[in-house]
GROMACS .gro file of C-alpha atoms in nm:
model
  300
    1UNK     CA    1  14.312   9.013   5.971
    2UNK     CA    2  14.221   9.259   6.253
    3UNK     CA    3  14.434   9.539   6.348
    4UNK     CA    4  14.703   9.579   6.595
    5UNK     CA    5  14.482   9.781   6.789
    6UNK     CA    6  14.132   9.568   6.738
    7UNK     CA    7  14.345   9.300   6.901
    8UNK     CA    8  14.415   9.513   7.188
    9UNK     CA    9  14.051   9.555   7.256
   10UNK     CA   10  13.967   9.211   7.196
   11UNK     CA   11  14.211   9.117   7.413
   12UNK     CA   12  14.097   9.370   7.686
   13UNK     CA   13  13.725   9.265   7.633
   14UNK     CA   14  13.803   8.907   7.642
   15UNK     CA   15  13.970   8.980   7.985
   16UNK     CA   16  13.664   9.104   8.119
   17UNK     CA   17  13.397   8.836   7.963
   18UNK     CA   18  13.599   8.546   8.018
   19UNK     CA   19  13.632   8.454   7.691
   20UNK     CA   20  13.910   8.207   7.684
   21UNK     CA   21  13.875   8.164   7.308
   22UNK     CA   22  13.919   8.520   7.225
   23UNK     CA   23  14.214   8.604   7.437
   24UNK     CA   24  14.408   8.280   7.302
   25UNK     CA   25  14.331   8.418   6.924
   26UNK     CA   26  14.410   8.789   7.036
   27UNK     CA   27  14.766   8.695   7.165
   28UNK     CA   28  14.846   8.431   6.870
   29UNK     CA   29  14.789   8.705   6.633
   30UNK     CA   30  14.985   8.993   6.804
   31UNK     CA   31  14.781   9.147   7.104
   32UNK     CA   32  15.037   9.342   7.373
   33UNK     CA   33  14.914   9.184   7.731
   34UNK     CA   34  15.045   9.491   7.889
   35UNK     CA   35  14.803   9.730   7.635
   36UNK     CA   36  14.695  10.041   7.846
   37UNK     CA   37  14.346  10.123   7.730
   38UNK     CA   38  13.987  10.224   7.809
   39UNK     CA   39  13.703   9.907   7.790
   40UNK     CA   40  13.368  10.130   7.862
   41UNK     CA   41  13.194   9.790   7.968
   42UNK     CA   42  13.458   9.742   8.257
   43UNK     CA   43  13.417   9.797   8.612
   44UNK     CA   44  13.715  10.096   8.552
   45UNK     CA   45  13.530  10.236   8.273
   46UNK     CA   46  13.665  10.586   8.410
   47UNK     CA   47  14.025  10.485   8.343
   48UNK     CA   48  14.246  10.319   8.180
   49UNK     CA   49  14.318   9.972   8.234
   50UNK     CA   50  14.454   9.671   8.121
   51UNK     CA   51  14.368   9.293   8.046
   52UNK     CA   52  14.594   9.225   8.366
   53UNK     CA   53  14.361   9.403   8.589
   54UNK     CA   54  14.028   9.301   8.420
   55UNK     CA   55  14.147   8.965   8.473
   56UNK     CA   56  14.182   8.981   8.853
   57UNK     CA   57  13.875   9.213   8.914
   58UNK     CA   58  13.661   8.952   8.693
   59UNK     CA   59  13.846   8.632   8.847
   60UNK     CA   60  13.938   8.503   8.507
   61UNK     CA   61  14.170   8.249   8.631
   62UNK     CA   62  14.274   8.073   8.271
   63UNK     CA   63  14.318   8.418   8.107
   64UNK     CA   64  14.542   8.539   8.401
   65UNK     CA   65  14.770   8.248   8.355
   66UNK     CA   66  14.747   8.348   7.963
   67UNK     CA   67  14.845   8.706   8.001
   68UNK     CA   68  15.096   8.601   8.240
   69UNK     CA   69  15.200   8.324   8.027
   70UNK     CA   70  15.269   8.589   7.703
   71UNK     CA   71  15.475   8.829   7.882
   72UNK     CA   72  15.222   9.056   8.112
   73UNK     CA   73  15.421   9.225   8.399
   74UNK     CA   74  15.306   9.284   8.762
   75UNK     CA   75  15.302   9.644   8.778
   76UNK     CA   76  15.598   9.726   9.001
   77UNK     CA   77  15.406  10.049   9.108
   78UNK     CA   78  15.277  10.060   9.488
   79UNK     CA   79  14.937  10.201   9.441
   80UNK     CA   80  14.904   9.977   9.069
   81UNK     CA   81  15.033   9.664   9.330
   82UNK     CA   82  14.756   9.720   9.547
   83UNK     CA   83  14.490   9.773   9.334
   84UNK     CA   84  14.538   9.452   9.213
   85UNK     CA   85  14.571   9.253   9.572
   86UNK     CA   86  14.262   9.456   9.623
   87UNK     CA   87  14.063   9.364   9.333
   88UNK     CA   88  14.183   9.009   9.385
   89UNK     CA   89  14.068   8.944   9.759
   90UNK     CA   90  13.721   9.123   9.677
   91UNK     CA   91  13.692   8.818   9.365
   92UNK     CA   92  13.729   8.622   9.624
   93UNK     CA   93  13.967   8.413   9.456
   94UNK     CA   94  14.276   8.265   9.626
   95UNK     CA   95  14.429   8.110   9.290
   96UNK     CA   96  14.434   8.480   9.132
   97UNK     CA   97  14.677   8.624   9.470
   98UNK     CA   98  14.869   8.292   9.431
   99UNK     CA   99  14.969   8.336   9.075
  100UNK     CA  100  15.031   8.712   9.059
  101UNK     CA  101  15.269   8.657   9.401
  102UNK     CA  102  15.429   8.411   9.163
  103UNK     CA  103  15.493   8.664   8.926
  104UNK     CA  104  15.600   8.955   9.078
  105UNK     CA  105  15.280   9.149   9.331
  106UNK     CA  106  15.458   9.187   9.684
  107UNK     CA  107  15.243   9.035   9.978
  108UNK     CA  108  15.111   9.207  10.230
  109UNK     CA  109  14.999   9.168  10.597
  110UNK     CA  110  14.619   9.270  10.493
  111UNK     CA  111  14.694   8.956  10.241
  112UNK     CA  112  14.748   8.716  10.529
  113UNK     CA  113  14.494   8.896  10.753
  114UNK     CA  114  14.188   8.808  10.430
  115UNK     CA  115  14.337   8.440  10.408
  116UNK     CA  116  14.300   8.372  10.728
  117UNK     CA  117  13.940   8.523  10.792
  118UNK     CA  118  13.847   8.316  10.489
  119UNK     CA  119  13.998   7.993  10.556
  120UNK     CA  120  14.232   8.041  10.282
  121UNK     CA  121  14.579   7.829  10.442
  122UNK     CA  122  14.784   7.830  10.135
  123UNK     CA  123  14.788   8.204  10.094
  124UNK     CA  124  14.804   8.281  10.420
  125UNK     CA  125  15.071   8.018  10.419
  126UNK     CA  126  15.274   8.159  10.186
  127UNK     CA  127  15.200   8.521  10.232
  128UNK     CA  128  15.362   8.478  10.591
  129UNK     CA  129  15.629   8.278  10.479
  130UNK     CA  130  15.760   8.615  10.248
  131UNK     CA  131  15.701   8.881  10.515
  132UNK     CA  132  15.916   8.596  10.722
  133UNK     CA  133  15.717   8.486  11.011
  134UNK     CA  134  15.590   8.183  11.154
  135UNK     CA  135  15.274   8.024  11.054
  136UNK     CA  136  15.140   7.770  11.232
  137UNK     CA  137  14.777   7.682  11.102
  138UNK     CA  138  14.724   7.314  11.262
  139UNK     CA  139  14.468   7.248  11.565
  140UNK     CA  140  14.692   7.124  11.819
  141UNK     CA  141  14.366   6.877  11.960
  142UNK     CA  142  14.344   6.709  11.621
  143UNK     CA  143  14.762   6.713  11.592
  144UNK     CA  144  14.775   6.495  11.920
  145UNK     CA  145  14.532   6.293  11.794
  146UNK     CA  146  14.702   6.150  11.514
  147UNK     CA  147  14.828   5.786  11.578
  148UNK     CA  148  15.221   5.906  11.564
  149UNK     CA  149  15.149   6.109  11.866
  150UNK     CA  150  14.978   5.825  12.035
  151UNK     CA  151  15.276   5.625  11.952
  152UNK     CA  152  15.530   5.856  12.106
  153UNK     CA  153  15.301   5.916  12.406
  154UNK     CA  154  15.289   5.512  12.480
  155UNK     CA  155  15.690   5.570  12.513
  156UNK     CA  156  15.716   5.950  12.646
  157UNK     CA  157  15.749   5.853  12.998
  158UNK     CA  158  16.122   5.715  12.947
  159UNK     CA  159  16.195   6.055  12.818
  160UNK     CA  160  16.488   6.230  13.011
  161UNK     CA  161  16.364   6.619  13.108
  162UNK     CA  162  16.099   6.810  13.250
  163UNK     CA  163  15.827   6.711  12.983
  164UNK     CA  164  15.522   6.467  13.014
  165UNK     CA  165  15.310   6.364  12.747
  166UNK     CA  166  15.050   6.620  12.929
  167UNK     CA  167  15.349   6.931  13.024
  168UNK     CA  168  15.309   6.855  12.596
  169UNK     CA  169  14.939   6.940  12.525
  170UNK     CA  170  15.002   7.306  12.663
  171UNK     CA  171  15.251   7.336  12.425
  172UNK     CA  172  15.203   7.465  12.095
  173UNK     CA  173  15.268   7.190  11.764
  174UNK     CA  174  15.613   7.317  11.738
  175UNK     CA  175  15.671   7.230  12.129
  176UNK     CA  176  15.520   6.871  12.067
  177UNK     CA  177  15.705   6.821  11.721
  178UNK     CA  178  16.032   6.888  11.867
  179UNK     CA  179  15.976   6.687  12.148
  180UNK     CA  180  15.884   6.385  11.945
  181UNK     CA  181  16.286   6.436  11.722
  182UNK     CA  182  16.415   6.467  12.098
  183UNK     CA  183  16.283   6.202  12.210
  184UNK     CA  184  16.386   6.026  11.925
  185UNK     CA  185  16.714   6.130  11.942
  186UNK     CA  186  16.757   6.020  12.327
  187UNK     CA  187  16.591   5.707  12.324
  188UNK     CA  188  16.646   5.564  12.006
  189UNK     CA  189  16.285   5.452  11.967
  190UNK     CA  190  15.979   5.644  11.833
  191UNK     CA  191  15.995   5.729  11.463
  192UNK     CA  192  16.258   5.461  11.416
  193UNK     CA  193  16.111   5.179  11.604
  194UNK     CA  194  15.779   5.285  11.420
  195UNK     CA  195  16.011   5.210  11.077
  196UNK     CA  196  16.209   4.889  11.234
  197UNK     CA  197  15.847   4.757  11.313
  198UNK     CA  198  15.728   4.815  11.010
  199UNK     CA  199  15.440   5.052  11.109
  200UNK     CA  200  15.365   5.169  10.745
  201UNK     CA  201  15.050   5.302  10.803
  202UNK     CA  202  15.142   5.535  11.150
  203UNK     CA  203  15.458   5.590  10.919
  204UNK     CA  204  15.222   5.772  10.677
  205UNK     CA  205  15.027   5.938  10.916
  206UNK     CA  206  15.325   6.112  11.043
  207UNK     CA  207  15.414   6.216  10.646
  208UNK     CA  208  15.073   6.386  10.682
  209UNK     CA  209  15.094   6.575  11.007
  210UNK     CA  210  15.425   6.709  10.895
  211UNK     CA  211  15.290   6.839  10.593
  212UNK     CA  212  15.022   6.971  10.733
  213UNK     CA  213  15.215   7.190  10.951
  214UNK     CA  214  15.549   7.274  10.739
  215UNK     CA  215  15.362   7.342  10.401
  216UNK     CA  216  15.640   7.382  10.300
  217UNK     CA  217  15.851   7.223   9.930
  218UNK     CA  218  16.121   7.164  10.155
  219UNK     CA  219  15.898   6.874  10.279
  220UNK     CA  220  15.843   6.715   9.922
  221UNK     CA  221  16.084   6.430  10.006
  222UNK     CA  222  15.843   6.274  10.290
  223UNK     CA  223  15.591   6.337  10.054
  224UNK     CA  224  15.806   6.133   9.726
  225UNK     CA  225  15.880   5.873  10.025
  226UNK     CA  226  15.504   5.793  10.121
  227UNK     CA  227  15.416   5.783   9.741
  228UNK     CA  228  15.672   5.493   9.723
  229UNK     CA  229  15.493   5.358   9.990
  230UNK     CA  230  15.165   5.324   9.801
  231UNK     CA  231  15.316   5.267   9.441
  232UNK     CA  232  15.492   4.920   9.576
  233UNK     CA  233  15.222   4.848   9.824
  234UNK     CA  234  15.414   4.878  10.101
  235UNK     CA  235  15.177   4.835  10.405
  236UNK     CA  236  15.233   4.742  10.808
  237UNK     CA  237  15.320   4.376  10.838
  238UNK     CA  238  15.035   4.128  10.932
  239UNK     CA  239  15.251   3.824  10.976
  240UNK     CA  240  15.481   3.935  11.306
  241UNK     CA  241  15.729   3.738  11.063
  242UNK     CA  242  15.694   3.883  10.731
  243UNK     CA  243  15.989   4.071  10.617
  244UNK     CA  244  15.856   4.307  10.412
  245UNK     CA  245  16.218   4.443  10.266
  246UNK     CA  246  16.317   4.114  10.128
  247UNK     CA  247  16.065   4.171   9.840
  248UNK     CA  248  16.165   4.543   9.763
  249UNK     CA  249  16.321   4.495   9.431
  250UNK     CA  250  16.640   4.686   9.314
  251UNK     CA  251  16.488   4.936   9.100
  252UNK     CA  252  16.305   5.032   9.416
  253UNK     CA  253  16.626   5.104   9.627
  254UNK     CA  254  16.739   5.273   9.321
  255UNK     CA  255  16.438   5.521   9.378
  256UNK     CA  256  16.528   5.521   9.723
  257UNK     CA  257  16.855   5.597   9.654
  258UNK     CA  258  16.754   5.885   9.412
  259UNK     CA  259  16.545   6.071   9.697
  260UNK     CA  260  16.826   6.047   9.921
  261UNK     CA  261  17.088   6.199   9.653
  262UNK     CA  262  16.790   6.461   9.511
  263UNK     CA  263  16.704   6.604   9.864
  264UNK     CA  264  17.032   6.484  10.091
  265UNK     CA  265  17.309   6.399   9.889
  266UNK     CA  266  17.395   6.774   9.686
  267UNK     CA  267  17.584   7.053   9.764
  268UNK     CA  268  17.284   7.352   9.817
  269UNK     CA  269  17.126   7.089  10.106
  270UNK     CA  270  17.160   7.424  10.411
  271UNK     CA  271  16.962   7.635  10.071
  272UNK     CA  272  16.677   7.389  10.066
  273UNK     CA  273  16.570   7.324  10.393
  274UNK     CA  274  16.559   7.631  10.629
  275UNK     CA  275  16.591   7.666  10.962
  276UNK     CA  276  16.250   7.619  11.151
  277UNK     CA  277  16.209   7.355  11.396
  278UNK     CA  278  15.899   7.155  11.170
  279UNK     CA  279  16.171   7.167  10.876
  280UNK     CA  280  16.429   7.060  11.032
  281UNK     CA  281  16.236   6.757  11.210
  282UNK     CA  282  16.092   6.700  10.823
  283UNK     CA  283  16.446   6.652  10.719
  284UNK     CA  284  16.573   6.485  11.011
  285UNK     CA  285  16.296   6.207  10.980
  286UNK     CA  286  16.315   6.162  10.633
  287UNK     CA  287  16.727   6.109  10.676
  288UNK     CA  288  16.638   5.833  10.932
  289UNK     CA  289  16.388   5.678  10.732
  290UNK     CA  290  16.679   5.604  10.444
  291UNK     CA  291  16.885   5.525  10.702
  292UNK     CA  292  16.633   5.208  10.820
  293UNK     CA  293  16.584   5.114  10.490
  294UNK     CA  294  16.993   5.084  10.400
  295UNK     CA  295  17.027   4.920  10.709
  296UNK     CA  296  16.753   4.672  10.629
  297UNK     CA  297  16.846   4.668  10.233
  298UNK     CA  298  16.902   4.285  10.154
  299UNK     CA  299  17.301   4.243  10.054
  300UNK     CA  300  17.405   4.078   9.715
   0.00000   0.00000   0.00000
């Protein structure tokens, strides 16, 4: 049986290999994940170090969550904090600055400034999201291309106020997403007549520009709503008289029913959803979509 300390430095060189196997039988038999020690094969030789920070500089994704998993601590130290977002953009690796966020490294703006040169959206997502500003990461010529935009646009010129479908396109996606709900709101039509009609497919479309843009949890009910969709087959009508509700079964309006109460119905509703205008159109258009379906829900 090895030593307390022959653990430690398996555990330490396992970090740095990638040796998944090692590091799983180094913690089940007593290694520390926060052991402080030298590993003369590292990259840090010249100091000490720990499995932690072997882990990030040699993108070791599985062992990260491992360490992290068995008690390993963020260091709450500034300069120890930005070694590791350091070491972690020059791996390259988004997953690595996801999961130590998760567990305790405070984001910075060069964060968001190396996810967004790479392409990285979720970090930069998220990163932003902390620091609390506004993200908005969506091309706004591929938003208005997407068939719920063409659907509003058909409509748009009933729209009371000063703006066209084409005062619209110089408007950034929160401009255009706001003035869809508006319109909505003033006209009665749009997303709703989209629903009445039956319009599954533009229906889902609209799930994904939403998401797109809010990246957001706060948005998982559209998404639980278009996976109903696809579980029951639920599809835009062919048949101008097919009445697609009448064969939605009770155990699906009990699942129905269970979105509505998980994201609508409890008391913390003002802690879930926040206050931005994509967010609050998310929950606004998912509230009218159950609101369609009750009113269409076959009695008896």
């Amino acid at each position: 049986m090895p030593t307390q300390a022959q653990n430690d430095r398996n555990l330490l060189a396992a970090a740095r290999t990638g040796d998944v196997l090692i590091a799983r039988v180094s913690l089940r038999d007593g290694a520390n994940p926060n052991f402080v020690g030298s590993d003369h094969a590292a990259l840090t030789y010249l100091k000490p170090t720990s499995p932690l920070q072997l882990a990030v500089e040699y993108a070791r994704t599985e062992i990260l969550e491992m360490l992290l998993a068995a008690g390993a601590r963020v260091p709450e130290d500034a300069r120890a904090q930005w070694h590791l977002s350091s070491a972690a953009r020059h791996a390259g690796c988004p997953t690595l600055l996801l999961l130590l966020f998760r567990n305790g490294l405070r984001p910075t703006r060069e964060d968001a400034d190396w996810a967004e040169e790479h392409g990285h959206t979720a970090v930069k997502t998220y990163v932003l999201d902390q620091l609390g500003e506004y993200s908005i990461t969506y091309d706004i010529d591929e938003l208005l291309s997407l068939e719920v935009y063409k659907f509003y646009y058909k409509f748009a010129e009933n729209v009371p106020g000063p703006y066209s479908p084409r005062d619209c396109m110089l408007f950034p996606e929160e401009r255009v997403l706001r003035d869809v709900w508006e319109f909505e709101c003033c006209t009665g039509s749009g997303f709703s007549t989209m629903l009445e009609n039956q319009m599954f497919d533009v229906v889902e479309r609209s799930y994904t520009a939403m998401q797109a843009i809010g990246e957001s949890s706060a948005l998982s009910a559209t998404s639980e709503l278009k996976s109903l969709f696809r579980e029951h087959g639920i599809r835009e009508k062919v048949d101008p008289h097919e009445e697609v509700y009448e064969t939605l079964t009770d155990e699906i309006w009990e699942e129905i029913d269970g979105i509505d109460q998980k994201y609508f119905g409890g008391p913390n509703e003002t802690d879930i959803w926040t206050n931005r205008t994509h967010l609050t159109l998310g929950m606004d258009y998912a509230r009218q979509f159950i609101k369609i379906l009750r009113k269409r829900k076959p009695k008896g």
